[in-house]
Amino acid sequence: MAASSSNSNPPISSETQTRNWLDLPHDVMSTIFLKLGPIEIFNSVQLVCSLWRKICKDPLMWRKIDLNHLSDIHDMNYYDLEGMCRHAIDRSCGQLVDINLEYFGTDELLKYITDSTCNLRHLRLACCYSISDEGLNGVAAKLPMLEEFDSSHCQLSKDSLEAIGRFCPHLKSFKFNSQVFRHLCVESDDEAFAIAETMPGLRHLQLIGNKLTNDGLLAIMDKCPHLESLDLRRCFNINLGGCLGKRCAEQIKHLRLPSDPTDDYPFQAEVEDDGYGSYDEDYPSGISDIDFLSEDDYDYYVFSGESENEFSDDVDFHSE
């Protein structure tokens, strides 16, 4: 006997068909919007209706600002990221605690941030070539709550490191990575000594491509007793044989060695192939002629545009 019609799937109720997104609780909508990011919020979400616009203007929505999900440089040029960032900072009403300015940060924008909040805990300035020693030194005293700082691939010296270390006593995580190039070997422990002398509370330290030697590493080990993770990949002036290597292995829970792979690193960290053979072929003993270019050796490109400090809620953040 054929199956009766009573076994068929029940019809979809009218309530299910007419469910309204506007009926969702505000905290649920806020959670969804936070996963989209500032660009989508400013250019799409807040334009849907007055309710969504109200949610998007809640200062709690802007405790974290991250404009770093644009993977294409052309997309970065398409938007006025600095203007958008300033507008997001204004909406935070002083509650901003986490911001990522990767690629487009400037001295002026950094000052705008620190003038707006003294509660910043996480600051990422990776590849911000328009942030200077003077700019960072001028705002360091306004970052007393900073816990995490990333200044990788920036044109900053030991002076900035010392300022951050002195004025940010709660600093626990620091990234100060450099690009690796094939040149005559240059050694420098200036930055390592600055870290050792001013950042005793560090738990996590990443120094990919740094010029430090065993002396600088030993100073860090002595003065930063709470270190749990230490990343020394591409630090080819380091020799971890003997007592120093044994001490690092015993004292550091998560240790990345100079020769460890950099597959999980988001920036260029491999030695450039200059046509003279690979690193392993040229330096089978692990001793190289690798140097790290200073800021004077490189031309950098800035991807931020000029913008006004004040914006209306309907401002167009597309670059002209």
Coordinates of C-alpha atoms in Angstrom, one line a residue:
M1 CA 0.0 0.0 0.0
A2 CA 1.3 3.5 -0.9
A3 CA 2.4 5.7 2.0
S4 CA -0.4 7.9 3.2
S5 CA -0.2 11.6 2.6
S6 CA -0.1 12.1 6.4
N7 CA 3.6 11.0 6.3
S8 CA 4.7 13.9 4.1
N9 CA 6.6 16.9 5.4
P10 CA 4.3 19.4 7.2
P11 CA 3.8 22.7 5.5
I12 CA 6.1 25.6 6.5
S13 CA 4.2 27.8 8.9
S14 CA 3.4 31.4 8.1
E15 CA 5.4 32.4 11.2
T16 CA 8.6 30.8 9.8
Q17 CA 8.1 32.4 6.4
T18 CA 7.7 35.9 7.8
R19 CA 10.4 35.9 10.5
N20 CA 11.8 39.4 10.7
W21 CA 15.5 40.1 11.3
L22 CA 14.4 43.3 13.2
D23 CA 12.9 41.1 15.9
L24 CA 16.4 39.7 16.9
P25 CA 17.7 41.1 20.2
H26 CA 20.1 44.0 19.9
D27 CA 23.0 42.1 21.5
V28 CA 22.6 39.4 18.8
M29 CA 22.6 41.9 16.0
S30 CA 25.6 43.7 17.5
T31 CA 27.5 40.4 17.6
I32 CA 26.7 39.8 13.9
F33 CA 27.7 43.3 12.9
L34 CA 31.0 43.1 14.7
K35 CA 32.0 40.1 12.5
L36 CA 31.6 42.3 9.4
G37 CA 34.0 45.1 10.2
P38 CA 34.0 48.9 9.9
I39 CA 33.9 49.1 6.1
E40 CA 30.8 47.0 5.7
I41 CA 29.1 48.8 8.7
F42 CA 29.7 52.2 7.3
N43 CA 29.0 51.4 3.6
S44 CA 26.2 48.9 4.0
V45 CA 24.8 47.8 7.3
Q46 CA 24.0 51.2 8.9
L47 CA 22.1 52.2 5.7
V48 CA 19.5 49.4 5.9
C49 CA 17.2 50.9 8.5
S50 CA 17.0 53.3 11.5
L51 CA 17.2 50.4 14.0
W52 CA 20.4 49.0 12.5
R53 CA 21.8 52.5 12.3
K54 CA 21.1 53.0 16.0
I55 CA 22.9 49.7 16.8
C56 CA 25.9 50.7 14.6
K57 CA 26.3 54.0 16.6
D58 CA 26.5 52.2 19.9
P59 CA 30.0 53.0 21.4
L60 CA 30.3 49.4 22.5
M61 CA 30.4 48.5 18.8
W62 CA 33.7 50.4 18.5
R63 CA 35.8 49.0 21.3
K64 CA 37.8 47.2 18.7
I65 CA 38.6 48.7 15.3
D66 CA 40.3 46.6 12.6
L67 CA 40.6 47.8 9.0
N68 CA 43.1 45.1 8.1
H69 CA 40.9 42.6 6.2
L70 CA 41.5 44.3 2.8
S71 CA 43.9 41.9 1.2
D72 CA 44.2 43.8 -2.1
I73 CA 46.3 47.0 -2.3
H74 CA 43.8 48.4 -4.9
D75 CA 41.0 47.9 -2.3
M76 CA 43.1 49.8 0.2
N77 CA 43.5 52.7 -2.2
Y78 CA 39.8 52.7 -2.9
Y79 CA 38.8 53.6 0.6
D80 CA 39.7 56.5 2.8
L81 CA 40.9 54.3 5.6
E82 CA 42.3 57.1 7.8
G83 CA 39.0 59.1 7.5
M84 CA 37.0 56.0 8.2
C85 CA 39.2 55.1 11.2
R86 CA 38.8 58.6 12.7
H87 CA 35.0 58.3 12.4
A88 CA 35.1 54.9 14.1
I89 CA 37.2 56.4 16.9
D90 CA 34.7 59.2 17.4
R91 CA 31.9 56.6 17.7
S92 CA 33.8 54.8 20.4
C93 CA 33.4 57.7 22.7
G94 CA 36.6 56.9 24.5
Q95 CA 35.9 53.2 24.9
L96 CA 38.4 52.0 22.3
V97 CA 40.7 49.3 23.6
D98 CA 42.0 47.5 20.5
I99 CA 43.0 49.0 17.1
N100 CA 44.8 47.8 14.0
L101 CA 46.4 50.4 11.8
E102 CA 48.4 48.0 9.6
Y103 CA 49.8 49.7 6.5
F104 CA 47.9 53.1 6.8
G105 CA 48.8 54.4 10.3
T106 CA 50.4 57.9 10.5
D107 CA 51.8 60.1 13.3
E108 CA 48.7 62.3 13.1
L109 CA 46.3 59.3 13.3
L110 CA 48.2 57.9 16.2
K111 CA 47.9 61.2 18.1
Y112 CA 44.2 61.3 17.3
I113 CA 43.7 57.9 18.8
T114 CA 45.6 58.7 22.0
D115 CA 43.9 62.0 22.4
S116 CA 40.6 60.1 22.3
T117 CA 41.3 57.3 24.8
C118 CA 43.7 56.4 27.5
N119 CA 42.4 52.8 27.8
L120 CA 44.1 51.4 24.7
R121 CA 45.3 47.8 25.4
H122 CA 46.1 46.4 21.9
L123 CA 47.9 48.5 19.3
R124 CA 49.1 47.1 15.9
L125 CA 51.2 49.3 13.7
A126 CA 52.8 46.7 11.4
C127 CA 54.1 48.2 8.1
C128 CA 53.1 51.7 9.1
Y129 CA 56.0 53.5 7.4
S130 CA 54.5 56.9 8.1
I131 CA 54.9 56.6 11.9
S132 CA 58.1 58.0 13.1
D133 CA 60.1 57.9 16.3
E134 CA 59.0 61.4 17.1
G135 CA 55.4 60.5 16.6
L136 CA 55.4 57.4 18.7
N137 CA 57.6 59.1 21.4
G138 CA 55.1 61.9 21.6
V139 CA 52.1 59.6 22.5
A140 CA 53.8 56.9 24.5
A141 CA 52.8 58.6 27.8
K142 CA 49.2 58.3 26.7
L143 CA 49.3 54.5 26.5
P144 CA 49.5 53.5 30.2
M145 CA 47.2 50.5 29.8
L146 CA 48.9 49.0 26.7
E147 CA 49.4 45.3 26.9
E148 CA 50.1 44.2 23.3
F149 CA 52.1 46.2 20.8
D150 CA 53.1 45.2 17.2
S151 CA 55.5 47.6 15.4
S152 CA 56.8 45.1 12.9
H153 CA 58.4 46.4 9.7
C154 CA 58.2 50.0 10.9
Q155 CA 60.9 52.7 10.8
L156 CA 61.4 52.8 14.5
S157 CA 64.6 52.9 16.6
K158 CA 65.6 51.9 20.1
D159 CA 64.4 55.3 21.3
S160 CA 60.8 54.4 20.5
L161 CA 61.2 51.0 22.2
E162 CA 62.5 52.7 25.3
A163 CA 59.7 55.2 25.4
I164 CA 57.1 52.4 25.1
G165 CA 58.8 50.4 27.7
R166 CA 59.0 53.2 30.2
F167 CA 55.4 54.4 29.8
C168 CA 53.6 51.1 29.3
P169 CA 54.3 49.1 32.5
H170 CA 51.6 46.5 31.6
L171 CA 53.1 45.5 28.3
K172 CA 53.0 41.7 27.9
S173 CA 53.3 41.1 24.2
F174 CA 55.7 42.8 21.8
K175 CA 56.4 42.2 18.1
F176 CA 59.4 44.0 16.5
N177 CA 60.0 42.1 13.3
S178 CA 62.2 43.1 10.4
Q179 CA 62.7 42.1 6.7
V180 CA 65.6 39.8 6.0
F181 CA 68.0 40.5 3.1
R182 CA 71.2 39.0 1.8
H183 CA 74.1 41.5 2.5
L184 CA 77.2 41.7 4.6
C185 CA 76.5 40.7 8.2
V186 CA 75.7 43.5 10.6
E187 CA 75.2 43.0 14.3
S188 CA 73.4 45.3 16.7
D189 CA 72.1 44.7 20.2
D190 CA 70.7 48.2 20.7
E191 CA 67.1 47.2 20.3
A192 CA 67.6 44.0 22.4
F193 CA 69.1 46.0 25.2
A194 CA 66.3 48.6 25.1
I195 CA 63.7 45.7 25.4
A196 CA 65.7 44.1 28.2
E197 CA 66.0 47.3 30.2
T198 CA 62.4 48.7 29.8
M199 CA 60.1 45.7 29.3
P200 CA 60.6 43.3 32.3
G201 CA 57.0 42.2 32.3
L202 CA 57.0 40.7 28.8
R203 CA 55.4 37.2 28.3
H204 CA 55.6 37.1 24.5
L205 CA 58.3 38.5 22.3
Q206 CA 58.7 38.2 18.5
L207 CA 61.9 39.4 16.8
I208 CA 61.9 37.8 13.4
G209 CA 64.8 39.1 11.3
N210 CA 66.5 41.1 14.1
K211 CA 70.2 41.9 14.2
L212 CA 70.7 40.9 17.9
T213 CA 73.6 38.7 19.0
N214 CA 74.0 36.3 21.9
D215 CA 74.8 39.3 24.1
G216 CA 71.4 40.9 23.3
L217 CA 69.5 37.6 23.8
L218 CA 71.2 37.0 27.1
A219 CA 70.2 40.5 28.3
I220 CA 66.6 39.7 27.4
M221 CA 66.7 36.4 29.2
D222 CA 68.1 38.0 32.3
K223 CA 65.8 41.0 32.5
C224 CA 62.6 39.5 31.2
P225 CA 62.1 36.5 33.5
H226 CA 58.4 36.0 32.7
L227 CA 58.9 35.3 29.0
E228 CA 56.8 32.3 27.9
S229 CA 57.2 32.5 24.1
L230 CA 60.2 33.9 22.1
D231 CA 60.4 33.9 18.3
L232 CA 63.9 34.3 16.9
R233 CA 63.3 33.1 13.4
R234 CA 65.7 34.6 10.8
C235 CA 67.9 36.0 13.6
F236 CA 71.1 34.6 12.0
N237 CA 73.5 36.4 14.4
I238 CA 72.3 34.1 17.2
N239 CA 74.2 30.9 18.1
L240 CA 72.1 28.7 20.4
G241 CA 74.7 26.1 20.9
G242 CA 76.0 25.4 24.4
C243 CA 74.7 27.0 27.6
L244 CA 72.6 29.7 26.0
G245 CA 70.7 27.3 23.9
K246 CA 70.1 25.0 26.9
R247 CA 68.9 27.9 29.0
C248 CA 66.5 29.1 26.3
A249 CA 65.0 25.6 26.0
E250 CA 64.6 25.4 29.8
Q251 CA 63.3 28.9 30.4
I252 CA 61.0 29.4 27.3
K253 CA 57.9 27.3 26.8
H254 CA 57.5 28.2 23.2
L255 CA 60.8 28.9 21.4
R256 CA 61.1 29.5 17.6
L257 CA 64.7 29.0 16.4
P258 CA 66.5 31.1 13.7
S259 CA 66.2 28.3 11.1
D260 CA 62.5 27.4 11.8
P261 CA 60.1 27.9 8.9
T262 CA 58.0 31.1 8.6
D263 CA 55.0 29.6 6.8
D264 CA 52.6 31.0 9.4
Y265 CA 54.1 34.5 9.3
P266 CA 51.9 37.0 7.4
F267 CA 54.8 39.1 6.0
Q268 CA 57.9 38.5 3.9
A269 CA 60.5 36.8 6.0
E270 CA 62.3 34.5 3.7
V271 CA 65.8 35.4 2.4
E272 CA 65.4 36.8 -1.1
D273 CA 66.9 34.6 -3.8
D274 CA 69.5 36.8 -5.5
G275 CA 70.6 34.2 -8.0
Y276 CA 73.6 33.0 -6.0
G277 CA 72.0 29.9 -4.6
S278 CA 69.9 29.1 -1.6
Y279 CA 70.7 29.8 2.0
D280 CA 71.3 26.2 2.7
E281 CA 73.6 25.8 -0.2
D282 CA 75.7 28.9 0.6
Y283 CA 75.8 28.4 4.3
P284 CA 75.6 24.8 5.3
S285 CA 77.1 25.6 8.7
G286 CA 74.3 28.0 9.6
I287 CA 76.6 31.1 9.3
S288 CA 75.4 33.6 6.8
D289 CA 76.1 37.0 5.3
I290 CA 72.6 38.1 5.8
D291 CA 71.9 41.7 6.8
F292 CA 68.7 43.6 7.4
L293 CA 68.1 46.8 5.5
S294 CA 67.7 50.0 7.5
E295 CA 65.0 52.5 6.8
D296 CA 67.4 54.5 4.7
D297 CA 67.8 51.6 2.3
Y298 CA 64.2 51.2 1.3
D299 CA 61.6 53.2 -0.4
Y300 CA 58.2 52.7 1.4
Y301 CA 54.7 53.3 0.1
V302 CA 52.0 54.9 2.1
F303 CA 48.4 53.8 1.5
S304 CA 46.6 56.4 3.6
G305 CA 45.0 59.5 2.2
E306 CA 44.4 62.9 3.7
S307 CA 41.0 63.5 5.3
E308 CA 39.1 65.9 7.5
N309 CA 38.9 65.3 11.2
E310 CA 35.1 65.6 11.4
F311 CA 32.6 63.6 9.4
S312 CA 28.9 63.4 9.2
D313 CA 27.2 60.0 9.7
D314 CA 26.6 59.7 6.0
V315 CA 30.2 60.5 4.9
D316 CA 31.5 58.7 1.8
F317 CA 34.7 57.0 2.6
H318 CA 35.7 56.1 -1.0
S319 CA 38.9 57.7 -2.1
E320 CA 38.8 60.0 -5.1

